Coordinates of C-alpha atoms and ligand atoms in Angstrom, one line a residue:
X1 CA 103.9 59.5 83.2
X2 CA 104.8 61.1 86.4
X3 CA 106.6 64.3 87.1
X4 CA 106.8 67.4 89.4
X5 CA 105.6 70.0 87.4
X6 CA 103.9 69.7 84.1
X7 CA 104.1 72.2 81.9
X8 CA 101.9 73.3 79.2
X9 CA 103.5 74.9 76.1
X10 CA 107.0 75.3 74.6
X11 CA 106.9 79.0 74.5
X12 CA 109.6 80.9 76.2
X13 CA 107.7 80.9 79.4
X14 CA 107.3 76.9 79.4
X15 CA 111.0 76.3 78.0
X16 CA 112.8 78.9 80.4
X17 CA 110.5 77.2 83.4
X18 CA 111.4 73.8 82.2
X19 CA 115.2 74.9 82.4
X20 CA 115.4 77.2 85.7
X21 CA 113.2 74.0 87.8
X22 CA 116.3 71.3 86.2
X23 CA 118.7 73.9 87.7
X24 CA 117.1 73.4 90.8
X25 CA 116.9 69.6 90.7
X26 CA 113.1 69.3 89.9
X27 CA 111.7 67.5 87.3
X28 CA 109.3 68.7 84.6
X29 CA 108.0 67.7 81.5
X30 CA 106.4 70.1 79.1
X31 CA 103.7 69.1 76.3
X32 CA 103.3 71.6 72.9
X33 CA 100.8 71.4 70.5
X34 CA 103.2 71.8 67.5
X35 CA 106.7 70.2 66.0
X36 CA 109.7 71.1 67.4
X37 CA 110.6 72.8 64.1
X38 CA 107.7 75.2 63.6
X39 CA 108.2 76.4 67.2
X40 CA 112.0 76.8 66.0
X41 CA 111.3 79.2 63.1
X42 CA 108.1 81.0 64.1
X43 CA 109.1 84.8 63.8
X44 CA 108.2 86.6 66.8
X45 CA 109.9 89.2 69.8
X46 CA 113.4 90.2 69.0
X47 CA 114.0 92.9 72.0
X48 CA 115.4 91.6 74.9
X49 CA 116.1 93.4 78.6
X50 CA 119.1 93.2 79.9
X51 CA 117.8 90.8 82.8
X52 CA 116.6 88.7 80.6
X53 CA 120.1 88.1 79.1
X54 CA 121.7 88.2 81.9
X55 CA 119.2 85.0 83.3
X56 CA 120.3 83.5 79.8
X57 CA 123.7 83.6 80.0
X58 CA 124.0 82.9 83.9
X59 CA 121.8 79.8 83.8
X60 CA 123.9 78.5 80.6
X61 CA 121.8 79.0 77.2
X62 CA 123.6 82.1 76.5
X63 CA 127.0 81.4 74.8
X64 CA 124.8 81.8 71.2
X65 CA 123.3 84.9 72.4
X66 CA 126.6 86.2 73.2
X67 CA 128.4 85.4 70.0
X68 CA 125.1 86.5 67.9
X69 CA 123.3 89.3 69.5
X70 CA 123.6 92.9 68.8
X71 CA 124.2 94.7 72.1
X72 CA 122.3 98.4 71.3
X73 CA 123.4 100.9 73.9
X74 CA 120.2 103.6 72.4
X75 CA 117.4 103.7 70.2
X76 CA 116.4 106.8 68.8
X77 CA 112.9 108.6 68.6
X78 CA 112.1 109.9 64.7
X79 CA 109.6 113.4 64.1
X80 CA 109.1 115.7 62.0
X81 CA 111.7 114.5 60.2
X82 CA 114.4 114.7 62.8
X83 CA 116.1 111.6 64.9
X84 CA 116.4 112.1 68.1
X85 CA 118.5 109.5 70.7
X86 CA 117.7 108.0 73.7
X87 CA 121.1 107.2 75.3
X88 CA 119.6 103.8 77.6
X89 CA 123.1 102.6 78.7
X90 CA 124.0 106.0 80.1
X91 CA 120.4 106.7 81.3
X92 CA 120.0 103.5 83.0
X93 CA 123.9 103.4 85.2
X94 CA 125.0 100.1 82.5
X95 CA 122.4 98.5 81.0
X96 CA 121.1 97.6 77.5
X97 CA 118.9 95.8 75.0
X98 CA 120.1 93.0 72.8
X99 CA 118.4 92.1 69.8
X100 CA 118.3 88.5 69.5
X101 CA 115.1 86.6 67.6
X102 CA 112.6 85.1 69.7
X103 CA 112.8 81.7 67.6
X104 CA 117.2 81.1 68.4
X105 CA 116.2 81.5 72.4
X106 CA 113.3 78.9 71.5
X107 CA 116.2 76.5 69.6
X108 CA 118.9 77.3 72.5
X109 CA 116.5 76.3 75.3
X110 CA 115.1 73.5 73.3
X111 CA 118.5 72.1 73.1
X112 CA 119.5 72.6 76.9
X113 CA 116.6 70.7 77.7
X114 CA 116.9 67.8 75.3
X115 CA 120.4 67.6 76.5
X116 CA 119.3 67.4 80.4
X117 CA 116.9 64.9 79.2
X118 CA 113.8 67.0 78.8
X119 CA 111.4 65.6 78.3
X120 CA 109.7 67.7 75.8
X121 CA 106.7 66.2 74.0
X122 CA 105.9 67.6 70.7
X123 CA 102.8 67.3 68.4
X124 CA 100.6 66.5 70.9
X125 CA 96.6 67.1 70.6
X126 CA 93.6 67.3 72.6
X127 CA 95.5 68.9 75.9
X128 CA 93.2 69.2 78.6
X129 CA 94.2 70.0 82.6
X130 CA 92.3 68.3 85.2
X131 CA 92.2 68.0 89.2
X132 CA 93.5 71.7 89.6
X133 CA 92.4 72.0 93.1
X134 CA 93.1 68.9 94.1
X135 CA 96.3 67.5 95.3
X136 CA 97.6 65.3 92.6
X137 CA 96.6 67.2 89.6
X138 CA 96.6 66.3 85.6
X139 CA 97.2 66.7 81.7
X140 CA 96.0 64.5 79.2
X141 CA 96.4 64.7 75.8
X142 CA 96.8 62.4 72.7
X143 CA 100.0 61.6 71.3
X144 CA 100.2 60.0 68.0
X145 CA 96.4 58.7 68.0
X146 CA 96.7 57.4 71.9
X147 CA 95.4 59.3 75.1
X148 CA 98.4 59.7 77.7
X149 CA 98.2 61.8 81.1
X150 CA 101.0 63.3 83.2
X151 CA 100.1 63.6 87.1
X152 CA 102.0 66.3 88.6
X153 CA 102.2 68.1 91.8
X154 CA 101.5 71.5 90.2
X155 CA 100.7 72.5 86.7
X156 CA 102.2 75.7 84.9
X157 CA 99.7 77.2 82.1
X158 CA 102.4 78.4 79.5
X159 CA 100.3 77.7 76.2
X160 CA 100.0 81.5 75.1
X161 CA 96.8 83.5 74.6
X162 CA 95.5 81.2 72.4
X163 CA 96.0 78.1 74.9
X164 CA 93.6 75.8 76.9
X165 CA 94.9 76.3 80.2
X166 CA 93.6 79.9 80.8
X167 CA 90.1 78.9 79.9
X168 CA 90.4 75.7 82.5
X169 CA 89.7 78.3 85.5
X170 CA 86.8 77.7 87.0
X171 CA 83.8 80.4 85.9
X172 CA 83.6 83.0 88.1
X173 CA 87.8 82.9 89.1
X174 CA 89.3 85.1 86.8
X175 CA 88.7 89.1 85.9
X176 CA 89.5 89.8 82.7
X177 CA 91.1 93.7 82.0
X178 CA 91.2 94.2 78.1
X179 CA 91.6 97.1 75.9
X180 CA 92.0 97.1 72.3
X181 CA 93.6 99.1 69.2
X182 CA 92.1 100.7 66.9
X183 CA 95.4 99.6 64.5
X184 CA 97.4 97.2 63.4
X185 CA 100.7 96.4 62.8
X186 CA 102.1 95.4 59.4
X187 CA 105.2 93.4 59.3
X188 CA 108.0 92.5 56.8
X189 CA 111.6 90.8 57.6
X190 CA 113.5 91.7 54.8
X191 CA 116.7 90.5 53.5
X192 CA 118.5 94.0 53.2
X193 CA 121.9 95.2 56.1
X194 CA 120.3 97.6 58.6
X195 CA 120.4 101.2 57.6
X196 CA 121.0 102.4 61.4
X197 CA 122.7 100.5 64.0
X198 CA 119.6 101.0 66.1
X199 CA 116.1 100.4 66.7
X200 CA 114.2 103.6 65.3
X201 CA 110.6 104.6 66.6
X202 CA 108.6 107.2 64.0
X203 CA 105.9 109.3 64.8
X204 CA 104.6 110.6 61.5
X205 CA 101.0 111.7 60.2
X206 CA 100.6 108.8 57.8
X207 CA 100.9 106.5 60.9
X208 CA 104.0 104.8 63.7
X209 CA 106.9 103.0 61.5
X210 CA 109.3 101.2 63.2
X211 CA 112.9 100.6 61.9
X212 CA 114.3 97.3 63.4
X213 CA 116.9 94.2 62.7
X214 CA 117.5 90.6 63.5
X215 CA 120.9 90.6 62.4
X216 CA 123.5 92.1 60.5
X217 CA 121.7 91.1 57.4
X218 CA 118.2 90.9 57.7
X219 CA 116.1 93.9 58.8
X220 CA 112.5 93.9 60.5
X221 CA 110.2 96.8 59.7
X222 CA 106.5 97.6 61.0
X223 CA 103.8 100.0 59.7
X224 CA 100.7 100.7 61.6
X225 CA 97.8 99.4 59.6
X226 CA 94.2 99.3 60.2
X227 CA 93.0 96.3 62.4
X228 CA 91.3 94.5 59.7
X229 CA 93.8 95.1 57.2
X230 CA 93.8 92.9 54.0
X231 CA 97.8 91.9 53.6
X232 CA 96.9 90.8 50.4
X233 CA 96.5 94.5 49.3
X234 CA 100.2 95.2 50.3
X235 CA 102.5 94.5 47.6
X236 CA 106.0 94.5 48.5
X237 CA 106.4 98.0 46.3
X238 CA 103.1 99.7 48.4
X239 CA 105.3 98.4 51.7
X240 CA 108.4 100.2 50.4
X241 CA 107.0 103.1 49.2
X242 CA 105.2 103.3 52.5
X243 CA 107.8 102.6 54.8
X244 CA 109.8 105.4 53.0
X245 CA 107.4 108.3 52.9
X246 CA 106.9 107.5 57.1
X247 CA 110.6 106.3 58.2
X248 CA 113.0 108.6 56.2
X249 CA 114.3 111.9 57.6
X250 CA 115.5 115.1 56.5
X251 CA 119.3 114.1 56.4
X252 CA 118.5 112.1 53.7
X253 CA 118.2 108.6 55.3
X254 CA 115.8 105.7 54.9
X255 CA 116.1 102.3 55.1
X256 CA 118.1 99.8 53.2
X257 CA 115.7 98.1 50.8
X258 CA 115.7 94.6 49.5
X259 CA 114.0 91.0 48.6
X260 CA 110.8 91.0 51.1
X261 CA 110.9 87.4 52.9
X262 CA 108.4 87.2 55.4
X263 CA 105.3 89.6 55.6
X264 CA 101.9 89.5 58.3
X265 CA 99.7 91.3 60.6
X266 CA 99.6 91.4 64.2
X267 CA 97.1 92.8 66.0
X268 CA 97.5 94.8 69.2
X269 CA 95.7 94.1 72.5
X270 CA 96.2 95.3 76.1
X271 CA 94.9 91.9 78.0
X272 CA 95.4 90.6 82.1
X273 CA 93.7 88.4 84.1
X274 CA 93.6 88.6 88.0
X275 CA 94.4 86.2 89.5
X276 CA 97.3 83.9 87.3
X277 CA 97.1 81.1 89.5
X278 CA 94.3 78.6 91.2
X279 CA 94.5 75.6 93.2
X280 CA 97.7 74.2 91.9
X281 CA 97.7 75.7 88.5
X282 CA 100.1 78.6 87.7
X283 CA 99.6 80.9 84.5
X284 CA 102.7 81.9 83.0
X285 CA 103.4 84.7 79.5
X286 CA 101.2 85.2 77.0
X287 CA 98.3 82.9 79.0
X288 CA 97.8 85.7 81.4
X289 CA 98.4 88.7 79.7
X290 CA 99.1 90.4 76.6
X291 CA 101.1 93.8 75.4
X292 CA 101.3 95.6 72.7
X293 CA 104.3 95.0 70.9
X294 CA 105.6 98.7 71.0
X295 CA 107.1 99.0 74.1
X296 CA 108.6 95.0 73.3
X297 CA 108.4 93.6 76.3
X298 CA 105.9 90.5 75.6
X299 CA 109.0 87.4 75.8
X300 CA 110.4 89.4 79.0
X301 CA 107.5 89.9 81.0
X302 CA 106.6 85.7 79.9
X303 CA 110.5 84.9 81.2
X304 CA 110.0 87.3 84.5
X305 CA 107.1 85.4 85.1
X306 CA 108.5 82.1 85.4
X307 CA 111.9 83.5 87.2
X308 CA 109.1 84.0 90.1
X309 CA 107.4 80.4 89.4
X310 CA 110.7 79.0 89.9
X311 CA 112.2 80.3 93.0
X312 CA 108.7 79.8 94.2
X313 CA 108.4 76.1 93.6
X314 CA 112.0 75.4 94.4
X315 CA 111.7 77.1 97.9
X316 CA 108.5 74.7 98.3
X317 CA 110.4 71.5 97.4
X318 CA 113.8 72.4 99.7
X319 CA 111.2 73.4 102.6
X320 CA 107.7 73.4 102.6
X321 CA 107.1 76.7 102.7
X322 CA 103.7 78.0 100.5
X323 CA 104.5 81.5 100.9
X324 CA 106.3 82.2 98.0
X325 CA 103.8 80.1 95.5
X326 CA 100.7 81.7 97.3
X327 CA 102.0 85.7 96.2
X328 CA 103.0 84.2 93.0
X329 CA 99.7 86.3 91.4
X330 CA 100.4 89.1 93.1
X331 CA 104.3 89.4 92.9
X332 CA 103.8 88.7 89.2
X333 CA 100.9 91.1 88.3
X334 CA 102.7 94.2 90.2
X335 CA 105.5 93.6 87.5
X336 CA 102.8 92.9 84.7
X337 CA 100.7 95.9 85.5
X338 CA 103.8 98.3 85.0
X339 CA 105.0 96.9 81.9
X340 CA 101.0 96.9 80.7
X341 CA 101.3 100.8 81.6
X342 CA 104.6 101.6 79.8
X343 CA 103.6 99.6 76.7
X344 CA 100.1 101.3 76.6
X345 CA 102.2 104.8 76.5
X346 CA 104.7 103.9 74.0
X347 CA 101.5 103.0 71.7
X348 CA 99.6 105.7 72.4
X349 CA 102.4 108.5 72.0
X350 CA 103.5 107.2 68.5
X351 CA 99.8 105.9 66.7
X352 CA 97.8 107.8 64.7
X353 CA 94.2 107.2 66.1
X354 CA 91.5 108.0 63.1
X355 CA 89.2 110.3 65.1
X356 CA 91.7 112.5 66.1
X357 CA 90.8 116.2 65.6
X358 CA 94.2 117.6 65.6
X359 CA 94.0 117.7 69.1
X360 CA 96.1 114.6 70.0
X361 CA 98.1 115.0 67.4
X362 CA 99.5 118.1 68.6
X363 CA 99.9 117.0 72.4
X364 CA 101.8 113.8 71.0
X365 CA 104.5 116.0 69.3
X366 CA 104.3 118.0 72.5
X367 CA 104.9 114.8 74.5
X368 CA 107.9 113.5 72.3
X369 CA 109.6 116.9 72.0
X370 CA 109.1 117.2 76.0
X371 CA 110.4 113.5 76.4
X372 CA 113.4 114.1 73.9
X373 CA 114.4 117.2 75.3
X374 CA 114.0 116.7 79.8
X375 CA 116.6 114.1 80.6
X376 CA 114.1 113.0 83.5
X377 CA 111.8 111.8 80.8
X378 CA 114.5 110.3 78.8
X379 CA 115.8 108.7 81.8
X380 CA 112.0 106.7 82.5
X381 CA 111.8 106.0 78.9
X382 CA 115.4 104.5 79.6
X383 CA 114.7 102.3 82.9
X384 CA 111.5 100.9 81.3
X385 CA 112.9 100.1 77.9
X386 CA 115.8 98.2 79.2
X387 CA 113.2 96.5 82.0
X388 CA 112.6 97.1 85.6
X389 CA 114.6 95.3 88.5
X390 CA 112.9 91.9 89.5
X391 CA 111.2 92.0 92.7
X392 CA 110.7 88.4 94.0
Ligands
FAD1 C1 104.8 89.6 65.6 C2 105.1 89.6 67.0 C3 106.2 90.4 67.5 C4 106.5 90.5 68.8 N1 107.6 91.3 69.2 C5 108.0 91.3 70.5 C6 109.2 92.0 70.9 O1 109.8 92.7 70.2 N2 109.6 91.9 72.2 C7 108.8 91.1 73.1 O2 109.3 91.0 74.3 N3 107.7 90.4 72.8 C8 107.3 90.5 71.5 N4 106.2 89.8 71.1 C9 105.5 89.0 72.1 C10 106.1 87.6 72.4 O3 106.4 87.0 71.2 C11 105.2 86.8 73.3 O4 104.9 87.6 74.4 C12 105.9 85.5 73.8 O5 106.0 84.6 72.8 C13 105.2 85.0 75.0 O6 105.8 83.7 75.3 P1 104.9 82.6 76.0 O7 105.8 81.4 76.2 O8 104.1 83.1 77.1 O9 103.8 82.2 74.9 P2 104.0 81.6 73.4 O10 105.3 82.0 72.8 O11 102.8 81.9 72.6 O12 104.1 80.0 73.6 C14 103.0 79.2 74.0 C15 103.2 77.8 73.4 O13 102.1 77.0 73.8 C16 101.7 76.2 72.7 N5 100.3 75.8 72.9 C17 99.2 76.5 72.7 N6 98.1 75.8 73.1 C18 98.5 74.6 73.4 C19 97.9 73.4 73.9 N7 96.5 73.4 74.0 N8 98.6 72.4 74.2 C20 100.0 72.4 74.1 N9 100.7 73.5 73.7 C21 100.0 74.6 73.4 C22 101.9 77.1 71.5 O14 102.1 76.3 70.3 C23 103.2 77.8 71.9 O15 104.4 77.1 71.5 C24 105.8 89.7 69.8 C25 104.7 88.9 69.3 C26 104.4 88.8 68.0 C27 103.3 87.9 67.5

């Protein structure tokens, strides 16, 4: 098979690439390693920025999202035992967060592309990437027991932090900046209304909470948990009784409880590599860098990426013209860098890290009181939270 750009991955990143490049008349075709329906249920990111909705619904996969999404206009900050609101929309001059699960962007932009044509292969094993700094470069893989390549003009790496592509640098290319967490996070999606029409962050001594919803009937909830944490051990009674003691407040609320349908660990990592692109291969998402989840901007930073890989490789195809694909790194990792910073202060304000003396502890509530109280601070909580303006 031959195509433009081959794309590695059916992630957001891959999919949204896959879609903005047909808008722009160039062909793609993009491989996954799993079926079209596990990528269609796995439970993931539910925060969206308000640019990433509006690329959604201006490029056409967005009539779903608009019927289905919950526009928030604030989400509030919880400690010692008080809520406190963030006011984003008024903050920010307009703009807002919509939740709207990962996995129905996954099955809208599946469908736009099967629709164009795609194509998209599923189930496919054994990808490798070849010829990157050459001019005709490669992906093979095996498809139901047979080898198949797809020559391309450019590759895009968009298999996720687990994915091959990454790894396919030469050694000696990439730096690697990592940090780690001493915590986890401990996840439920339960089937139970949402208590509070908004997302709630809790700073409490037992550890962060987080109050959240995928709908008007299912609610998603997060402890922090150590790192190597046993989910065996969590019975859905411990994760109530938990959630309770570090989510309700001194008005008397807590969350809406009810039957416990999907529970997990996820683990938090600060993670970039410099640069995300060589020869003719272009990392995209979750292959070049990694948040934490609390400042929820993982999906939007992997769909910011490939807004740039776009115009990029479309202004190479209408002209010629390399500029654009050869700052792609560097216009990318100026956005990626800022969001790595905000997410990094979301986590570390609202954790409890063990070896705390009482010391951080006490600047943290310092910190949320100052932030909850200067309307400065509110306001670059604000801009953050509901994402930064693209810069091209
Ligand atoms: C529990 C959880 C909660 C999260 N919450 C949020 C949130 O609230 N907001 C937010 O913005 N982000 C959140 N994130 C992060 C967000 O889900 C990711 O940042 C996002 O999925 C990145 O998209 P991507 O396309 O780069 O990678 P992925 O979604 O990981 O997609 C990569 C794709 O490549 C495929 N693949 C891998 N290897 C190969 C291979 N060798 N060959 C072919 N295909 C391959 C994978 O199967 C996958 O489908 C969360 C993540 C988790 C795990």
């Amino acid at each position: 098979m031959r195509t433009q750009v081959g794309i590695v991955g059916a992630g957001p990143a891959g999919l949204m690439l896959s879609h903005l490049l047909h808008l722009e008349g160039i062909e793609s075709a993009v491989v996954e390693a799993r079926s079209r329906e596990y990528i269609e249920e796995r439970v993931r990111a539910g925060v969206l920025e308000q640019g990433t909705v509006d690329l959604l619904i201006h490029t056409g996969v967005g009539e779903r999202l608009k019927r289905q999404g919950l526009v928030h206009h604030g989400i509030e900050l919880s400690f010692g035992g008080r809520r406190h609101r963030i006011n984003l929309t008024e903050l920010t001059g307009g703009s807002a967060i919509t939740v709207y699960a990962q996995h129905e962007v996954i099955k809208d932009l599946v469908k736009a592309r099967l629709d164009a044509g795609g194509p998209v292969l599923f189930d496919i094993e054994d990808t490798g990437v070849h010829g990157l700094d050459s001019d005709a470069p490669a992906i093979r893989f095996r498809k139901d027991g047979e080898i198949q390549e797809i020559s391309c003009d450019f590759i895009a790496g968009c298999d996720g932090f687990h994915g091959v592509c990454r790894d396919s640098f030469p050694s000696g290319v990439l730096n690697i900046y990592e940090r780690s967490y001493p915590f986890a996070w401990l996840g439920i999606l339960a089937e139970a209304p949402p208590a509070s029409e908004e997302l709630i962050y809790t700073y409490h001594q037992r550890g962060f909470a987080l109050f959240s919803m995928r709908s008007q009937a299912i609610t998603r909830l997060y402890l922090q948990c150590a790192p190597d944490e046993d989910i065996g051990q969590w019975p859905d009674d411990r994760i109530w009784g938990e959630l309770r003691a570090r989510l309700a407040t001194s008005d008397g609320w807590s969350p809406t409880e009810g039957p416990v349908l999907q529970k997990g660990i996820t683990g938090m990592r600060s993670f970039v590599v410099e640069p995300m692109q060589f020869g003719r291969m272009f990392l995209a998402g979750d292959a070049a860098h990694i948040v934490p989840p609390t400042g929820a901007k993982g999906l939007n930073l992997a769909i910011a990426d490939v807004r740039v890989l776009a115009r990029a490789l479309a202004e190479f195809y209408a002209s010629g013209r390399r500029d654009l694909l050869d700052q792609y790194s560097r216009t990318c990792l100026r956005r990626a860098w800022k969001v790595q910073r905000f997410s990094w202060w979301m986590t570390s304000m609202l954790h409890r890290f063990d070896e705390d003396s009482g010391f951080d502890q006490r600047r943290q509530l310092a910190e949320l009181d100052y932030l909850t109280s200067s309307r400065a601070a509110m306001t670059a909580l604000a801009e953050n939270y509901v994402g930064l303006p693209m810069e091209w």
